[in-house]
Amino acid sequence: MATDWLGSVVSIDCGLTLGVYQGEVSSVDHASQTISLRQPYHNGVRCPVPEVTFSAMDIKELKFLDIQNRGNKLSSVQGAATGASVMTSGHHSQSSRVTHPQVTSSSSHSSTAPITILRRAPAGSSNSRGTTQATQKKTSVRNGGVAGLMRQKDDECFGDGTDEDLDTDFDFEGNLALFDKAAVFSQIDGTNSHSTRAQQHSRQDEQKAQTYRHDENILEGKPITYRQISVPQHGGKEYCTDSGLVVPSIPYELHKRLLAAAERQGLTLERRLETIGICSCQMALTLLGGPNRLTPKNVHQRPTVVILCGPHIQGAQGISCGRHLANHDVEVILFLPNFLKMQETVTSEVTLFSRTSGKQVATVKDLPTSPVDLLINCLDCHENHLLREQSWYQTAADWANSNRAPVLSIDPAVSEQCQNIEAKWTLSLGLPLPLAETESRVYLCDIGIPKLVFQEVGISYHSPFGCKFVIPLHPA
């Protein structure tokens, strides 16, 4: 009887396009081959309509999830089933019909196929739930394999048990408006009075005001004094550092007295030569490209430096620089005439340089004909200005001007009003001398003179070098 199945809970699979529906059977029409479900769920979601009607040709599979008066109907179904099958594992054809009291299929399935009834376990019963789940798994594997088992799990999770319309979006703003933040905090504070809360806010503001960044001073310092060096004899020119500190120039006579005082205190000429050699080498390495040029992977492009030296202390400073450059894998060519009488200091520096990979030449014709990476000029001397009139000096200067390489001049002479070799960079020692007006960029080298030695010659000195040994100077 069609009325015997009314009120039963069924699951109807209409394929991938229409999906799966669950609901309570409200009517079965044998004439029109349709079945209707009340309070239907579509793919686990409550349908917005109260009733849905299905045609037999749309039904792929039908499962009974719960049957009213199960005991009486099982016997009647088993006796009346003559060839119909409620649920089979095969695909139904498009010509399926709804019969009384079950949906039949015109496919070639056997008429003795058993009727499968899937029933949920009562809530709160663990034993019956386990038994029902075991029965469901066996039935699902037998009638649909793994796919049937997965569909059964989906039905258990999403088939029923929810009465809310999940299609409605959750109102976040409305829900947030229900939260009274002020009331909650007042409950948390409890016994805190308004004055106590005001004190807490004031304390938080003070703590916030005392918070500093990593690059901010915690303690307020005194105003910066940019003129921290004063000299008894001014050289006539002033320079300033990148930070704005004023560095005055001094005449050569005062510079000479300063070096003599340093020697009396133990800062010997050999120590100064080593310091000047290291600082000028570091500056030259930076001019050559630094880490971008001098790397183990770039040994085929080692920079070439030519150092032009005379037989005096300035020449010894250049030889010391060349020794350190050679130790840093720079190809160094040292020009020093061997027919001139040299000071003992120069001879000692030449001996040390000969232990390196550097090359020493005595004539201009042995110098490279192609441009080199850097020229270091140490030809001039503060004491003997007649060297520039000698032929070897003029020849070396002409070669340097024709080579078109950038020139670094170390400790140039003050009296040189007209540069024989135009330098791009000039390195002064300790304090700058009043050099002639050129386009050369002036740098200052720290040669390690203590502060008390400056005071001995009447110079009030505060180091402008900061964390460096070589700093640039700009015209003030």
Coordinates of N, CA and C in Angstrom, one line a residue, residues 9-10 29 86 131 150 190 195 221 224 277 288 306 310 355 360 384 401 416-417 420 444 446:
V9 N 11.2 8.0 6.6 CA 12.4 8.9 6.3 C 13.2 8.2 5.2
V10 N 13.4 8.8 4.1 CA 14.2 8.2 3.0 C 15.2 9.2 2.5
D29 N 2.6 8.7 -5.6 CA 1.5 8.7 -6.7 C 2.0 7.7 -7.7
V86 N 14.3 -1.5 -3.8 CA 14.3 -0.1 -3.3 C 15.7 0.5 -3.6
T131 N 26.4 -1.4 16.8 CA 25.8 -2.4 16.0 C 25.2 -1.9 14.7
M150 N 31.1 6.1 1.8 CA 31.3 7.5 1.9 C 30.0 8.3 1.9
G190 N 35.9 46.2 38.6 CA 35.2 46.0 39.9 C 35.3 47.2 40.8
S195 N 38.9 57.6 39.8 CA 40.2 58.3 40.0 C 41.4 57.3 39.9
G221 N 71.7 65.1 26.0 CA 73.1 65.5 26.1 C 73.2 67.0 26.0
I224 N 75.9 70.2 21.0 CA 77.1 69.8 20.3 C 78.0 71.0 20.0
G277 N 101.0 53.7 6.2 CA 100.9 52.6 5.2 C 99.6 51.9 5.3
L288 N 89.8 51.2 -5.2 CA 89.9 50.1 -6.2 C 88.6 49.3 -6.4
V306 N 100.4 51.6 -9.5 CA 101.8 52.2 -9.7 C 102.0 53.2 -8.6
G310 N 109.9 59.1 -4.2 CA 111.2 59.8 -4.2 C 112.0 59.3 -3.0
R355 N 110.3 41.7 -0.2 CA 109.8 40.4 0.3 C 108.4 40.1 -0.2
Q360 N 109.6 46.2 -8.5 CA 110.2 47.5 -8.4 C 111.0 47.9 -9.7
N384 N 112.8 69.4 0.4 CA 113.6 69.6 -0.8 C 112.7 69.9 -2.0
N401 N 100.8 61.9 -16.1 CA 99.8 62.6 -16.7 C 99.3 62.0 -18.0
E416 N 103.7 73.6 -3.1 CA 103.4 73.2 -4.5 C 102.2 74.0 -4.9
Q417 N 102.5 75.2 -5.5 CA 101.4 76.0 -5.9 C 100.8 75.5 -7.3
N420 N 102.3 69.4 -10.4 CA 102.9 68.7 -11.6 C 102.0 67.5 -12.0
L444 N 91.6 63.0 5.6 CA 92.5 63.1 6.8 C 92.7 61.7 7.4
D446 N 94.3 59.4 10.5 CA 94.7 59.4 12.0 C 96.0 58.6 12.1

